[in-house]
Coordinates of C-alpha atoms in Angstrom, one line a residue:
M33 CA -32.4 -22.8 -19.6
Q34 CA -31.0 -21.3 -16.5
E35 CA -27.8 -19.2 -16.7
L36 CA -24.9 -20.3 -14.5
L37 CA -23.7 -17.4 -12.2
F38 CA -20.7 -17.1 -10.0
S39 CA -20.8 -15.3 -6.6
P40 CA -17.5 -13.6 -5.6
K41 CA -16.8 -16.5 -3.3
T42 CA -17.3 -19.2 -6.0
L43 CA -15.4 -17.0 -8.5
A44 CA -12.5 -16.7 -6.0
A45 CA -12.4 -20.4 -5.5
Y46 CA -12.5 -21.1 -9.2
L47 CA -9.6 -18.7 -9.9
G48 CA -7.6 -19.6 -6.8
L49 CA -7.8 -16.2 -5.3
A50 CA -9.0 -14.8 -2.0
E51 CA -12.6 -13.6 -1.9
Q52 CA -11.5 -10.2 -0.7
T53 CA -9.3 -9.9 -3.9
I54 CA -12.4 -10.2 -6.0
Y55 CA -14.1 -7.4 -4.1
N56 CA -11.0 -5.3 -4.2
R57 CA -10.5 -5.7 -7.9
H58 CA -14.2 -5.0 -8.6
S59 CA -14.3 -1.9 -6.5
G60 CA -10.9 -0.6 -7.7
G61 CA -11.6 -1.3 -11.4
G62 CA -9.1 -4.1 -11.5
D63 CA -8.9 -6.9 -14.0
L64 CA -12.0 -9.1 -13.7
P65 CA -14.7 -10.5 -15.9
K66 CA -17.8 -8.2 -16.3
A67 CA -20.0 -8.2 -13.2
F68 CA -23.5 -7.2 -12.5
K69 CA -25.7 -6.6 -9.5
L70 CA -28.6 -8.8 -8.7
G71 CA -30.3 -6.8 -6.1
R72 CA -27.5 -6.1 -3.7
L73 CA -25.5 -9.2 -4.8
L74 CA -22.5 -9.1 -7.1
R75 CA -22.6 -11.8 -9.7
F76 CA -20.5 -12.9 -12.7
R77 CA -21.9 -14.9 -15.7
A78 CA -20.1 -18.1 -16.3
D79 CA -19.8 -17.4 -20.1
D80 CA -18.2 -14.0 -19.3
V81 CA -15.7 -15.7 -16.9
K82 CA -14.8 -18.3 -19.6
G83 CA -14.4 -15.6 -22.2
W84 CA -12.2 -13.5 -19.9
L85 CA -10.0 -16.5 -19.1
A86 CA -9.6 -17.4 -22.8
A87 CA -8.5 -13.8 -23.6
K88 CA -6.0 -14.0 -20.7
R89 CA -4.5 -17.3 -21.9
Q90 CA -1.0 -17.0 -23.3
P91 CA -0.3 -18.8 -26.6
D92 CA 2.0 -21.7 -26.4
S93 CA 5.5 -20.9 -27.5

């Protein structure tokens, strides 16, 4: 089974952010899901993105 990966561009679209924001947060140690390098390419695992979003979700009042 092949693992789903996000590029910075697709992650930005998924989160509703600018692609440059993803790069800035990654290089500046900002708040993002865990990333890894695939050669020279920056990638994010879909499972890590979903877990990160779940941890960010605010409980309903």
